[in-house]
């Protein structure tokens, strides 16, 4: 994927574009978004596990109809 040098260059470019004062706020918001995403994914997995399998219905013949 990416090597250490590419990540370092990317971080330097981001620091220059965003500015050093905004980086802590940006990292904080990214962390919050990551926690929310993980919590929602966990909740979806738990919700799927709690669901029961779909009920199976059988069609019964109508005894009043007889053999027509």
C-alpha positions as a printed Julia matrix, in Angstrom:
68×3 Matrix{Float64}:
   0.0     0.0    0.0
   1.8     3.13   1.19
   5.3     3.23   2.56
   6.49    5.31   5.47
   7.97    8.0    3.21
   4.72    8.46   1.28
   2.74    8.82   4.49
   5.25   11.36   5.84
   5.03   13.42   2.64
   1.25   13.26   2.76
   1.19   14.46   6.38
   3.49   17.37   5.54
   1.26   18.4    2.63
  -1.85   18.17   4.81
  -0.16   20.26   7.51
   0.73   22.93   4.96
  -2.72   23.01   3.4
  -4.8    22.85   6.57
  -2.48   24.71   8.88
  -0.89   23.64  12.13
  -3.6    25.25  14.29
  -6.4    23.25  12.66
  -4.7    19.84  12.76
  -5.7    18.91  16.35
  -9.33   19.78  15.62
  -9.21   17.82  12.37
  -7.74   14.78  14.14
 -10.34   15.04  16.92
 -13.19   15.13  14.42
 -11.72   12.18  12.5
 -11.5    10.21  15.75
 -15.12   11.0   16.64
 -16.28    9.98  13.19
 -14.31    6.74  13.44
 -15.83    5.9   16.83
 -19.34    6.61  15.57
 -18.76    4.45  12.49
 -17.44    1.55  14.6
 -20.35    1.82  17.04
 -22.9     1.79  14.21
 -21.22   -1.21  12.59
 -21.26   -3.06  15.93
 -24.93   -2.19  16.41
 -25.82   -3.45  12.93
 -24.04   -6.77  13.6
 -25.82   -7.13  16.94
 -29.16   -6.28  15.33
 -28.62   -8.92  12.63
 -27.74  -11.51  15.28
 -30.89  -10.7   17.27
 -33.18  -11.12  14.29
 -34.85  -14.45  13.98
 -34.68  -16.32  10.71
 -37.58  -15.68   8.4
 -40.64  -17.77   9.18
 -41.46  -20.53   6.74
 -45.07  -20.69   5.7
 -46.72  -23.71   4.12
 -49.75  -23.52   1.89
 -52.57  -25.74   3.08
 -55.11  -27.06   0.69
 -58.64  -25.81   1.08
 -60.67  -28.84   2.2
 -63.92  -27.13   1.12
 -62.72  -26.85  -2.48
 -62.29  -30.6   -2.87
 -60.94  -32.1   -6.08
 -62.31  -30.04  -8.9
